[in-house]
PDB file of C-alpha atoms in Angstrom:
ATOM      1  CA  UNK Z   1     -75.656  -2.361   5.413  1.00 70.00           C
ATOM      2  CA  UNK Z   2     -72.019  -2.810   6.513  1.00 82.00           C
ATOM      3  CA  UNK Z   3     -69.612  -4.011   3.771  1.00 79.00           C
ATOM      4  CA  UNK Z   4     -67.930  -6.767   4.621  1.00 80.00           C
ATOM      5  CA  UNK Z   5     -64.638  -7.720   2.380  1.00 78.00           C
ATOM      6  CA  UNK Z   6     -64.589 -11.189   1.390  1.00 82.00           C
ATOM      7  CA  UNK Z   7     -60.950 -12.636   2.053  1.00 86.00           C
ATOM      8  CA  UNK Z   8     -59.192 -15.012   0.041  1.00 83.00           C
ATOM      9  CA  UNK Z   9     -58.380 -18.747   2.110  1.00 81.00           C
ATOM     10  CA  UNK Z  10     -55.842 -20.773   0.876  1.00 93.00           C
ATOM     11  CA  UNK Z  11     -55.236 -24.132   1.880  1.00 91.00           C
ATOM     12  CA  UNK Z  12     -51.248 -24.254   1.056  1.00 96.00           C
ATOM     13  CA  UNK Z  13     -49.034 -22.479   3.619  1.00 97.00           C
ATOM     14  CA  UNK Z  14     -45.503 -21.846   3.868  1.00 98.00           C
ATOM     15  CA  UNK Z  15     -43.067 -23.902   5.430  1.00 98.00           C
ATOM     16  CA  UNK Z  16     -41.613 -22.466   9.016  1.00 98.00           C
ATOM     17  CA  UNK Z  17     -38.136 -22.940   9.198  1.00 98.00           C
ATOM     18  CA  UNK Z  18     -35.861 -21.551  12.548  1.00 98.00           C
ATOM     19  CA  UNK Z  19     -32.331 -19.909  11.775  1.00 98.00           C
ATOM     20  CA  UNK Z  20     -30.302 -19.566  14.898  1.00 98.00           C
ATOM     21  CA  UNK Z  21     -30.184 -20.509  18.724  1.00 97.00           C
ATOM     22  CA  UNK Z  22     -31.663 -18.804  21.437  1.00 96.00           C
ATOM     23  CA  UNK Z  23     -33.416 -15.342  22.066  1.00 96.00           C
ATOM     24  CA  UNK Z  24     -31.667 -14.134  18.673  1.00 97.00           C
ATOM     25  CA  UNK Z  25     -33.265 -16.782  16.861  1.00 98.00           C
ATOM     26  CA  UNK Z  26     -35.811 -16.291  14.013  1.00 98.00           C
ATOM     27  CA  UNK Z  27     -37.961 -17.785  11.775  1.00 98.00           C
ATOM     28  CA  UNK Z  28     -38.607 -17.518   7.901  1.00 98.00           C
ATOM     29  CA  UNK Z  29     -42.311 -18.498   6.044  1.00 97.00           C
ATOM     30  CA  UNK Z  30     -45.269 -19.741   7.954  1.00 96.00           C
ATOM     31  CA  UNK Z  31     -47.743 -17.578   6.082  1.00 95.00           C
ATOM     32  CA  UNK Z  32     -50.550 -18.952   4.539  1.00 95.00           C
ATOM     33  CA  UNK Z  33     -51.571 -15.236   2.761  1.00 95.00           C
ATOM     34  CA  UNK Z  34     -50.224 -13.446  -0.278  1.00 95.00           C
ATOM     35  CA  UNK Z  35     -47.390 -11.495   0.810  1.00 96.00           C
ATOM     36  CA  UNK Z  36     -48.451  -8.435   2.932  1.00 96.00           C
ATOM     37  CA  UNK Z  37     -51.824  -9.332   2.474  1.00 95.00           C
ATOM     38  CA  UNK Z  38     -52.748  -8.595   6.004  1.00 93.00           C
ATOM     39  CA  UNK Z  39     -56.636  -8.126   4.869  1.00 91.00           C
ATOM     40  CA  UNK Z  40     -56.439 -12.176   4.195  1.00 92.00           C
ATOM     41  CA  UNK Z  41     -55.022 -13.102   7.041  1.00 91.00           C
ATOM     42  CA  UNK Z  42     -51.793 -12.133   9.736  1.00 91.00           C
ATOM     43  CA  UNK Z  43     -48.969 -12.425   8.931  1.00 93.00           C
ATOM     44  CA  UNK Z  44     -47.308 -15.294  11.266  1.00 89.00           C
ATOM     45  CA  UNK Z  45     -43.495 -14.411  10.527  1.00 96.00           C
ATOM     46  CA  UNK Z  46     -42.362 -10.820   9.205  1.00 97.00           C
ATOM     47  CA  UNK Z  47     -40.302 -10.939   6.344  1.00 98.00           C
ATOM     48  CA  UNK Z  48     -36.698 -11.076   7.904  1.00 98.00           C
ATOM     49  CA  UNK Z  49     -33.355  -8.619   7.014  1.00 98.00           C
ATOM     50  CA  UNK Z  50     -29.883 -10.113   6.660  1.00 98.00           C
ATOM     51  CA  UNK Z  51     -26.812  -7.841   6.218  1.00 98.00           C
ATOM     52  CA  UNK Z  52     -24.076  -9.080   3.905  1.00 98.00           C
ATOM     53  CA  UNK Z  53     -20.606  -9.366   5.144  1.00 97.00           C
ATOM     54  CA  UNK Z  54     -17.820  -9.762   2.446  1.00 96.00           C
ATOM     55  CA  UNK Z  55     -14.504 -11.199   2.959  1.00 95.00           C
ATOM     56  CA  UNK Z  56     -13.952  -8.494   0.562  1.00 92.00           C
ATOM     57  CA  UNK Z  57     -15.204  -5.493   2.027  1.00 85.00           C
ATOM     58  CA  UNK Z  58     -12.169  -3.518   1.697  1.00 86.00           C
ATOM     59  CA  UNK Z  59     -13.418  -2.913  -2.199  1.00 88.00           C
ATOM     60  CA  UNK Z  60     -16.472  -1.291  -0.500  1.00 94.00           C
ATOM     61  CA  UNK Z  61     -16.019   2.480  -1.310  1.00 94.00           C
ATOM     62  CA  UNK Z  62     -19.374   3.921  -0.994  1.00 96.00           C
ATOM     63  CA  UNK Z  63     -18.929   6.684   1.994  1.00 97.00           C
ATOM     64  CA  UNK Z  64     -21.498   5.449   4.120  1.00 97.00           C
ATOM     65  CA  UNK Z  65     -20.363   1.867   4.177  1.00 97.00           C
ATOM     66  CA  UNK Z  66     -16.570   3.319   4.863  1.00 97.00           C
ATOM     67  CA  UNK Z  67     -17.913   5.067   7.968  1.00 97.00           C
ATOM     68  CA  UNK Z  68     -20.538   2.469   9.400  1.00 97.00           C
ATOM     69  CA  UNK Z  69     -18.144  -0.135   9.544  1.00 97.00           C
ATOM     70  CA  UNK Z  70     -14.891   3.233  10.444  1.00 96.00           C
ATOM     71  CA  UNK Z  71     -11.698   0.377  12.761  1.00 96.00           C
ATOM     72  CA  UNK Z  72     -13.358  -2.829  11.730  1.00 96.00           C
ATOM     73  CA  UNK Z  73     -10.400  -4.576  10.787  1.00 95.00           C
ATOM     74  CA  UNK Z  74     -11.713  -7.852  10.585  1.00 96.00           C
ATOM     75  CA  UNK Z  75     -15.555  -9.933   9.459  1.00 97.00           C
ATOM     76  CA  UNK Z  76     -16.363 -10.589  13.421  1.00 98.00           C
ATOM     77  CA  UNK Z  77     -15.602  -6.726  13.851  1.00 97.00           C
ATOM     78  CA  UNK Z  78     -17.844  -5.990  10.750  1.00 98.00           C
ATOM     79  CA  UNK Z  79     -20.066  -8.786  11.547  1.00 98.00           C
ATOM     80  CA  UNK Z  80     -20.696  -7.283  15.515  1.00 98.00           C
ATOM     81  CA  UNK Z  81     -20.826  -3.791  13.673  1.00 98.00           C
ATOM     82  CA  UNK Z  82     -23.628  -4.958  11.410  1.00 98.00           C
ATOM     83  CA  UNK Z  83     -25.148  -6.728  13.996  1.00 97.00           C
ATOM     84  CA  UNK Z  84     -26.106  -3.436  15.706  1.00 96.00           C
ATOM     85  CA  UNK Z  85     -27.626  -2.001  12.236  1.00 96.00           C
ATOM     86  CA  UNK Z  86     -31.374  -0.986  12.599  1.00 92.00           C
ATOM     87  CA  UNK Z  87     -33.318  -4.182  10.901  1.00 96.00           C
ATOM     88  CA  UNK Z  88     -30.879  -6.501  11.212  1.00 98.00           C
ATOM     89  CA  UNK Z  89     -31.900  -9.872  11.724  1.00 98.00           C
ATOM     90  CA  UNK Z  90     -29.716 -11.937  10.275  1.00 98.00           C
ATOM     91  CA  UNK Z  91     -25.640 -11.838   9.479  1.00 98.00           C
ATOM     92  CA  UNK Z  92     -24.632 -12.865   5.558  1.00 98.00           C
ATOM     93  CA  UNK Z  93     -21.215 -14.306   5.193  1.00 98.00           C
ATOM     94  CA  UNK Z  94     -19.888 -13.236   1.694  1.00 98.00           C
ATOM     95  CA  UNK Z  95     -16.572 -15.443   1.050  1.00 97.00           C
ATOM     96  CA  UNK Z  96     -15.917 -14.060  -3.029  1.00 96.00           C
ATOM     97  CA  UNK Z  97     -12.357 -13.880  -1.588  1.00 97.00           C
ATOM     98  CA  UNK Z  98     -12.217 -17.775  -1.840  1.00 97.00           C
ATOM     99  CA  UNK Z  99     -12.752 -17.574  -5.560  1.00 96.00           C
ATOM    100  CA  UNK Z 100      -9.784 -19.667  -7.416  1.00 96.00           C
ATOM    101  CA  UNK Z 101     -10.085 -17.069 -10.431  1.00 94.00           C
ATOM    102  CA  UNK Z 102      -9.440 -14.907  -7.998  1.00 93.00           C
ATOM    103  CA  UNK Z 103      -8.012 -14.450  -3.966  1.00 95.00           C
ATOM    104  CA  UNK Z 104      -8.563 -17.995  -3.812  1.00 97.00           C
ATOM    105  CA  UNK Z 105      -8.763 -17.250   0.111  1.00 97.00           C
ATOM    106  CA  UNK Z 106      -8.392 -20.774   1.950  1.00 97.00           C
ATOM    107  CA  UNK Z 107     -10.989 -22.709   2.986  1.00 98.00           C
ATOM    108  CA  UNK Z 108      -8.643 -22.588   6.499  1.00 98.00           C
ATOM    109  CA  UNK Z 109      -9.100 -19.161   6.169  1.00 98.00           C
ATOM    110  CA  UNK Z 110     -12.705 -18.964   5.481  1.00 98.00           C
ATOM    111  CA  UNK Z 111     -13.624 -20.942   8.458  1.00 98.00           C
ATOM    112  CA  UNK Z 112     -11.450 -19.114  11.035  1.00 98.00           C
ATOM    113  CA  UNK Z 113     -13.385 -16.186   9.852  1.00 98.00           C
ATOM    114  CA  UNK Z 114     -16.688 -17.966   9.971  1.00 98.00           C
ATOM    115  CA  UNK Z 115     -16.048 -19.251  13.428  1.00 98.00           C
ATOM    116  CA  UNK Z 116     -14.824 -15.703  14.709  1.00 98.00           C
ATOM    117  CA  UNK Z 117     -18.131 -14.250  13.857  1.00 98.00           C
ATOM    118  CA  UNK Z 118     -20.403 -17.142  15.249  1.00 98.00           C
ATOM    119  CA  UNK Z 119     -18.437 -16.276  18.986  1.00 98.00           C
ATOM    120  CA  UNK Z 120     -18.680 -12.570  18.522  1.00 98.00           C
ATOM    121  CA  UNK Z 121     -22.647 -12.139  17.451  1.00 98.00           C
ATOM    122  CA  UNK Z 122     -25.431 -13.449  18.669  1.00 97.00           C
ATOM    123  CA  UNK Z 123     -27.595 -13.496  15.350  1.00 98.00           C
ATOM    124  CA  UNK Z 124     -28.222 -16.305  13.112  1.00 98.00           C
ATOM    125  CA  UNK Z 125     -25.620 -16.745  10.153  1.00 98.00           C
ATOM    126  CA  UNK Z 126     -26.582 -17.614   7.030  1.00 98.00           C
ATOM    127  CA  UNK Z 127     -23.162 -18.560   4.135  1.00 98.00           C
ATOM    128  CA  UNK Z 128     -22.601 -17.146   1.218  1.00 97.00           C
ATOM    129  CA  UNK Z 129     -19.756 -18.904  -1.176  1.00 94.00           C
ATOM    130  CA  UNK Z 130     -17.969 -17.844  -4.107  1.00 95.00           C
ATOM    131  CA  UNK Z 131     -19.642 -19.028  -6.761  1.00 92.00           C
ATOM    132  CA  UNK Z 132     -17.404 -21.694  -7.878  1.00 95.00           C
ATOM    133  CA  UNK Z 133     -18.872 -25.633  -6.698  1.00 94.00           C
ATOM    134  CA  UNK Z 134     -15.690 -27.307  -6.035  1.00 95.00           C
ATOM    135  CA  UNK Z 135     -15.106 -24.524  -3.870  1.00 97.00           C
ATOM    136  CA  UNK Z 136     -17.608 -24.193  -2.629  1.00 96.00           C
ATOM    137  CA  UNK Z 137     -18.457 -27.962  -2.084  1.00 95.00           C
ATOM    138  CA  UNK Z 138     -15.697 -28.144   0.457  1.00 97.00           C
ATOM    139  CA  UNK Z 139     -16.151 -25.119   1.914  1.00 97.00           C
ATOM    140  CA  UNK Z 140     -20.095 -24.930   2.870  1.00 97.00           C
ATOM    141  CA  UNK Z 141     -18.840 -28.530   4.373  1.00 97.00           C
ATOM    142  CA  UNK Z 142     -16.105 -27.616   6.466  1.00 98.00           C
ATOM    143  CA  UNK Z 143     -17.881 -24.402   7.928  1.00 98.00           C
ATOM    144  CA  UNK Z 144     -20.720 -26.350   8.762  1.00 98.00           C
ATOM    145  CA  UNK Z 145     -18.537 -28.586  10.548  1.00 98.00           C
ATOM    146  CA  UNK Z 146     -17.208 -25.972  12.764  1.00 98.00           C
ATOM    147  CA  UNK Z 147     -20.685 -24.100  13.202  1.00 98.00           C
ATOM    148  CA  UNK Z 148     -22.411 -27.020  13.990  1.00 97.00           C
ATOM    149  CA  UNK Z 149     -24.704 -26.191  16.468  1.00 97.00           C
ATOM    150  CA  UNK Z 150     -25.625 -22.592  15.885  1.00 98.00           C
ATOM    151  CA  UNK Z 151     -28.997 -23.405  12.887  1.00 98.00           C
ATOM    152  CA  UNK Z 152     -27.299 -21.818  10.185  1.00 98.00           C
ATOM    153  CA  UNK Z 153     -28.259 -21.926   6.725  1.00 98.00           C
ATOM    154  CA  UNK Z 154     -25.894 -22.778   3.856  1.00 97.00           C
ATOM    155  CA  UNK Z 155     -26.380 -21.442   0.151  1.00 93.00           C
ATOM    156  CA  UNK Z 156     -26.503 -22.726  -2.067  1.00 88.00           C
ATOM    157  CA  UNK Z 157     -26.616 -25.874  -3.249  1.00 96.00           C
ATOM    158  CA  UNK Z 158     -27.338 -26.274  -7.602  1.00 96.00           C
ATOM    159  CA  UNK Z 159     -28.566 -29.039  -9.282  1.00 96.00           C
ATOM    160  CA  UNK Z 160     -25.051 -29.978 -10.438  1.00 96.00           C
ATOM    161  CA  UNK Z 161     -23.848 -30.793  -6.665  1.00 95.00           C
ATOM    162  CA  UNK Z 162     -27.413 -30.998  -4.368  1.00 96.00           C
ATOM    163  CA  UNK Z 163     -25.717 -34.077  -3.380  1.00 96.00           C
ATOM    164  CA  UNK Z 164     -22.733 -33.004  -1.629  1.00 95.00           C
ATOM    165  CA  UNK Z 165     -23.715 -30.112  -0.648  1.00 96.00           C
ATOM    166  CA  UNK Z 166     -26.888 -31.525   1.189  1.00 96.00           C
ATOM    167  CA  UNK Z 167     -25.251 -34.484   2.331  1.00 94.00           C
ATOM    168  CA  UNK Z 168     -22.478 -32.417   4.712  1.00 94.00           C
ATOM    169  CA  UNK Z 169     -24.860 -29.583   4.919  1.00 96.00           C
ATOM    170  CA  UNK Z 170     -28.081 -30.517   6.445  1.00 96.00           C
ATOM    171  CA  UNK Z 171     -27.306 -34.724   6.514  1.00 96.00           C
ATOM    172  CA  UNK Z 172     -23.513 -34.438   8.994  1.00 97.00           C
ATOM    173  CA  UNK Z 173     -24.077 -31.073  10.067  1.00 97.00           C
ATOM    174  CA  UNK Z 174     -28.069 -30.370  10.758  1.00 97.00           C
ATOM    175  CA  UNK Z 175     -27.503 -27.199   9.288  1.00 98.00           C
ATOM    176  CA  UNK Z 176     -30.198 -25.295   6.493  1.00 98.00           C
ATOM    177  CA  UNK Z 177     -29.976 -25.948   3.087  1.00 98.00           C
ATOM    178  CA  UNK Z 178     -30.404 -23.107   0.369  1.00 97.00           C
ATOM    179  CA  UNK Z 179     -31.740 -24.484  -3.048  1.00 98.00           C
ATOM    180  CA  UNK Z 180     -30.361 -22.456  -5.619  1.00 97.00           C
ATOM    181  CA  UNK Z 181     -31.738 -22.323  -8.841  1.00 97.00           C
ATOM    182  CA  UNK Z 182     -31.987 -19.402 -11.747  1.00 94.00           C
ATOM    183  CA  UNK Z 183     -35.627 -18.076 -12.199  1.00 92.00           C
ATOM    184  CA  UNK Z 184     -37.363 -21.480 -13.016  1.00 96.00           C
ATOM    185  CA  UNK Z 185     -40.458 -22.277 -11.056  1.00 97.00           C
ATOM    186  CA  UNK Z 186     -39.909 -26.357 -13.019  1.00 98.00           C
ATOM    187  CA  UNK Z 187     -36.080 -25.943 -11.487  1.00 97.00           C
ATOM    188  CA  UNK Z 188     -37.105 -24.569  -8.354  1.00 98.00           C
ATOM    189  CA  UNK Z 189     -39.276 -27.707  -8.378  1.00 98.00           C
ATOM    190  CA  UNK Z 190     -36.621 -29.994  -9.334  1.00 98.00           C
ATOM    191  CA  UNK Z 191     -34.210 -28.975  -6.862  1.00 98.00           C
ATOM    192  CA  UNK Z 192     -36.511 -28.772  -4.036  1.00 98.00           C
ATOM    193  CA  UNK Z 193     -37.577 -32.413  -4.817  1.00 98.00           C
ATOM    194  CA  UNK Z 194     -33.974 -33.807  -5.488  1.00 98.00           C
ATOM    195  CA  UNK Z 195     -33.050 -32.416  -1.775  1.00 98.00           C
ATOM    196  CA  UNK Z 196     -35.892 -33.988  -0.676  1.00 97.00           C
ATOM    197  CA  UNK Z 197     -35.589 -37.038  -1.899  1.00 97.00           C
ATOM    198  CA  UNK Z 198     -31.720 -37.349  -0.443  1.00 97.00           C
ATOM    199  CA  UNK Z 199     -33.728 -37.760   3.011  1.00 97.00           C
ATOM    200  CA  UNK Z 200     -33.541 -33.371   4.041  1.00 97.00           C
ATOM    201  CA  UNK Z 201     -36.489 -32.647   6.107  1.00 97.00           C
ATOM    202  CA  UNK Z 202     -38.763 -29.491   4.361  1.00 97.00           C
ATOM    203  CA  UNK Z 203     -38.309 -28.007   7.418  1.00 96.00           C
ATOM    204  CA  UNK Z 204     -34.472 -27.636   6.643  1.00 97.00           C
ATOM    205  CA  UNK Z 205     -34.285 -26.428   2.845  1.00 98.00           C
ATOM    206  CA  UNK Z 206     -34.767 -22.671   1.952  1.00 98.00           C
ATOM    207  CA  UNK Z 207     -34.866 -21.602  -1.472  1.00 98.00           C
ATOM    208  CA  UNK Z 208     -32.503 -19.334  -3.640  1.00 96.00           C
ATOM    209  CA  UNK Z 209     -34.570 -18.855  -6.516  1.00 96.00           C
ATOM    210  CA  UNK Z 210     -32.740 -15.932  -8.445  1.00 92.00           C
ATOM    211  CA  UNK Z 211     -32.733 -12.096  -8.163  1.00 91.00           C
ATOM    212  CA  UNK Z 212     -31.901  -9.052 -10.017  1.00 95.00           C
ATOM    213  CA  UNK Z 213     -31.543  -5.428  -9.837  1.00 96.00           C
ATOM    214  CA  UNK Z 214     -34.690  -3.984 -10.897  1.00 96.00           C
ATOM    215  CA  UNK Z 215     -34.770  -3.009 -14.368  1.00 94.00           C
ATOM    216  CA  UNK Z 216     -32.573  -5.982 -15.499  1.00 95.00           C
ATOM    217  CA  UNK Z 217     -34.747  -8.081 -16.508  1.00 93.00           C
ATOM    218  CA  UNK Z 218     -36.336  -7.758 -13.292  1.00 96.00           C
ATOM    219  CA  UNK Z 219     -39.724  -9.462 -14.855  1.00 95.00           C
ATOM    220  CA  UNK Z 220     -38.356 -13.131 -14.702  1.00 95.00           C
ATOM    221  CA  UNK Z 221     -37.524 -12.662 -10.646  1.00 96.00           C
ATOM    222  CA  UNK Z 222     -41.013 -11.266 -10.441  1.00 97.00           C
ATOM    223  CA  UNK Z 223     -43.392 -13.911 -13.032  1.00 97.00           C
ATOM    224  CA  UNK Z 224     -41.745 -16.866 -10.674  1.00 97.00           C
ATOM    225  CA  UNK Z 225     -41.936 -15.507  -7.630  1.00 97.00           C
ATOM    226  CA  UNK Z 226     -45.986 -15.189  -8.000  1.00 97.00           C
ATOM    227  CA  UNK Z 227     -45.495 -18.041  -9.320  1.00 97.00           C
ATOM    228  CA  UNK Z 228     -44.183 -20.297  -7.097  1.00 98.00           C
ATOM    229  CA  UNK Z 229     -46.295 -18.938  -4.013  1.00 97.00           C
ATOM    230  CA  UNK Z 230     -49.369 -18.877  -5.296  1.00 97.00           C
ATOM    231  CA  UNK Z 231     -48.474 -23.192  -6.779  1.00 98.00           C
ATOM    232  CA  UNK Z 232     -48.013 -23.331  -3.008  1.00 98.00           C
ATOM    233  CA  UNK Z 233     -51.115 -21.349  -1.597  1.00 97.00           C
ATOM    234  CA  UNK Z 234     -53.218 -21.933  -3.925  1.00 96.00           C
ATOM    235  CA  UNK Z 235     -52.116 -25.402  -5.137  1.00 97.00           C
ATOM    236  CA  UNK Z 236     -50.808 -26.806  -2.128  1.00 97.00           C
ATOM    237  CA  UNK Z 237     -47.493 -27.938  -3.729  1.00 98.00           C
ATOM    238  CA  UNK Z 238     -45.471 -29.336  -0.889  1.00 98.00           C
ATOM    239  CA  UNK Z 239     -42.500 -29.487  -3.078  1.00 98.00           C
ATOM    240  CA  UNK Z 240     -42.344 -25.436  -3.323  1.00 98.00           C
ATOM    241  CA  UNK Z 241     -43.912 -24.211   0.023  1.00 98.00           C
ATOM    242  CA  UNK Z 242     -39.837 -24.079   1.420  1.00 98.00           C
ATOM    243  CA  UNK Z 243     -39.460 -19.967   1.823  1.00 98.00           C
ATOM    244  CA  UNK Z 244     -37.444 -17.685  -0.045  1.00 98.00           C
ATOM    245  CA  UNK Z 245     -34.401 -15.829   0.410  1.00 98.00           C
ATOM    246  CA  UNK Z 246     -33.498 -13.241  -1.904  1.00 98.00           C
ATOM    247  CA  UNK Z 247     -29.807 -11.548  -1.910  1.00 97.00           C
ATOM    248  CA  UNK Z 248     -30.399  -8.621  -2.565  1.00 98.00           C
ATOM    249  CA  UNK Z 249     -26.583  -6.779  -2.271  1.00 97.00           C
ATOM    250  CA  UNK Z 250     -24.979  -8.562  -4.716  1.00 96.00           C
ATOM    251  CA  UNK Z 251     -27.060  -8.024  -7.722  1.00 96.00           C
ATOM    252  CA  UNK Z 252     -27.666  -4.112  -6.622  1.00 98.00           C
ATOM    253  CA  UNK Z 253     -24.381  -3.274  -5.906  1.00 97.00           C
ATOM    254  CA  UNK Z 254     -22.499  -4.867  -9.589  1.00 96.00           C
ATOM    255  CA  UNK Z 255     -25.095  -2.734 -11.853  1.00 97.00           C
ATOM    256  CA  UNK Z 256     -23.718   0.554 -13.903  1.00 97.00           C
ATOM    257  CA  UNK Z 257     -26.450   2.328 -11.766  1.00 96.00           C
ATOM    258  CA  UNK Z 258     -24.278   1.679  -8.736  1.00 97.00           C
ATOM    259  CA  UNK Z 259     -21.238   1.752  -9.635  1.00 96.00           C
ATOM    260  CA  UNK Z 260     -20.449   4.069 -12.538  1.00 97.00           C
ATOM    261  CA  UNK Z 261     -18.991   7.807 -10.984  1.00 96.00           C
ATOM    262  CA  UNK Z 262     -20.205  11.047 -11.286  1.00 96.00           C
ATOM    263  CA  UNK Z 263     -17.713  11.869 -13.315  1.00 96.00           C
ATOM    264  CA  UNK Z 264     -18.724   9.427 -16.166  1.00 96.00           C
ATOM    265  CA  UNK Z 265     -22.347   9.727 -14.988  1.00 97.00           C
ATOM    266  CA  UNK Z 266     -22.129  13.681 -13.911  1.00 96.00           C
ATOM    267  CA  UNK Z 267     -26.353  13.424 -15.524  1.00 97.00           C
ATOM    268  CA  UNK Z 268     -27.196  10.465 -12.674  1.00 97.00           C
ATOM    269  CA  UNK Z 269     -27.030  12.033  -9.937  1.00 96.00           C
ATOM    270  CA  UNK Z 270     -25.023  10.751  -6.333  1.00 97.00           C
ATOM    271  CA  UNK Z 271     -23.401   7.303  -6.690  1.00 98.00           C
ATOM    272  CA  UNK Z 272     -24.153   6.805  -3.574  1.00 98.00           C
ATOM    273  CA  UNK Z 273     -27.846   7.351  -4.078  1.00 98.00           C
ATOM    274  CA  UNK Z 274     -28.304   5.752  -6.478  1.00 98.00           C
ATOM    275  CA  UNK Z 275     -27.073   2.703  -5.061  1.00 98.00           C
ATOM    276  CA  UNK Z 276     -29.129   2.748  -2.536  1.00 98.00           C
ATOM    277  CA  UNK Z 277     -31.660   3.816  -4.874  1.00 98.00           C
ATOM    278  CA  UNK Z 278     -31.470   0.291  -6.676  1.00 98.00           C
ATOM    279  CA  UNK Z 279     -31.159  -1.825  -3.437  1.00 98.00           C
ATOM    280  CA  UNK Z 280     -34.696  -0.186  -1.783  1.00 98.00           C
ATOM    281  CA  UNK Z 281     -36.515  -1.177  -5.119  1.00 98.00           C
ATOM    282  CA  UNK Z 282     -34.602  -4.689  -5.372  1.00 98.00           C
ATOM    283  CA  UNK Z 283     -35.575  -5.382  -1.672  1.00 98.00           C
ATOM    284  CA  UNK Z 284     -39.485  -4.184  -1.573  1.00 98.00           C
ATOM    285  CA  UNK Z 285     -39.799  -5.654  -5.137  1.00 98.00           C
ATOM    286  CA  UNK Z 286     -38.807  -8.991  -4.038  1.00 98.00           C
ATOM    287  CA  UNK Z 287     -40.521  -9.078  -0.621  1.00 98.00           C
ATOM    288  CA  UNK Z 288     -44.126  -7.852  -2.382  1.00 97.00           C
ATOM    289  CA  UNK Z 289     -43.698 -10.795  -4.796  1.00 97.00           C
ATOM    290  CA  UNK Z 290     -42.890 -13.548  -2.113  1.00 96.00           C
ATOM    291  CA  UNK Z 291     -39.574 -13.604  -0.715  1.00 98.00           C
ATOM    292  CA  UNK Z 292     -39.546 -14.135   2.873  1.00 98.00           C
ATOM    293  CA  UNK Z 293     -35.983 -13.030   3.714  1.00 98.00           C
ATOM    294  CA  UNK Z 294     -33.484 -10.216   2.015  1.00 98.00           C
ATOM    295  CA  UNK Z 295     -29.837  -9.880   1.985  1.00 98.00           C
ATOM    296  CA  UNK Z 296     -29.071  -6.216   1.785  1.00 98.00           C
ATOM    297  CA  UNK Z 297     -25.699  -3.921   2.661  1.00 98.00           C
ATOM    298  CA  UNK Z 298     -26.318  -0.395   3.163  1.00 98.00           C
ATOM    299  CA  UNK Z 299     -27.276   0.438   6.475  1.00 98.00           C
ATOM    300  CA  UNK Z 300     -29.943   3.565   5.370  1.00 98.00           C
ATOM    301  CA  UNK Z 301     -31.079   0.577   2.750  1.00 98.00           C
ATOM    302  CA  UNK Z 302     -32.008  -1.654   5.717  1.00 98.00           C
ATOM    303  CA  UNK Z 303     -33.162   0.892   7.892  1.00 98.00           C
ATOM    304  CA  UNK Z 304     -35.994   1.595   4.588  1.00 98.00           C
ATOM    305  CA  UNK Z 305     -37.004  -1.902   3.791  1.00 98.00           C
ATOM    306  CA  UNK Z 306     -36.915  -2.325   7.632  1.00 98.00           C
ATOM    307  CA  UNK Z 307     -39.724   0.086   7.962  1.00 98.00           C
ATOM    308  CA  UNK Z 308     -41.429  -0.892   4.777  1.00 98.00           C
ATOM    309  CA  UNK Z 309     -41.987  -4.509   6.455  1.00 98.00           C
ATOM    310  CA  UNK Z 310     -43.557  -2.474   9.777  1.00 97.00           C
ATOM    311  CA  UNK Z 311     -45.404  -0.374   8.317  1.00 97.00           C
ATOM    312  CA  UNK Z 312     -47.133  -3.369   5.790  1.00 96.00           C
ATOM    313  CA  UNK Z 313     -47.435  -6.345   8.821  1.00 94.00           C
TER     314      UNK Z 313
END
């Protein structure tokens, strides 16, 4: 008698969310199986990779990044170059220089950059803020207005500002809104409920449940991913069925393993290789835990994760 494997059927399904327009639009989510469990059912939409482009990219000193973006002087230039990267599915614009406690770039300048990028590429766009809620609120609203019709995703709406961000991003301009929490299933569910309470359709919501570089409390991320995915699929919890985008690059490139020079830590080996390893291992952990998309930075790391996804789906 031949062996017939027993498959696990789930009544729940992750919402399918479309980003972008035209031939380069992507769909994240849509599956009704655990991550990469192709032996249970086909994966409807393979996980996607976003390439981070920062308005502070002049501080990126890794030789591979410097070489890849050589000759690029603007965010639009870097976005056009990033769009050619192997594995790039969307472009994530990080406006970290808008932080009032940092360079404090004006909202108008950031909007101009976002418009220039949208004119230069046809890949979907995700917007990342500066982590200052007041500045982000204005920034997200103005960029959502300027890019109306581009079907972008804007991260992040948090518990403290979800009403203003949700209303301006999703309701006023028809963009996708990201619900940001910090490694807590109950907070993630509560925020999704509150966003839906504003009459934002579930298919216009994505989640950023929090991430961390591996080795830096990542067990909290792993357990949160597992619990959310199982609740969405096994318990059909509609308040946790939004797809997840994990911003891997900002965490992995800021930890000591990535920033310590070879002079300071000679036993650790090549600094760039360490950073790439941190990015690859963290992205892989997020994807196997349940993230539907990851945001990354280095072309070598992105190509590696693209191969990882292709061979598992």
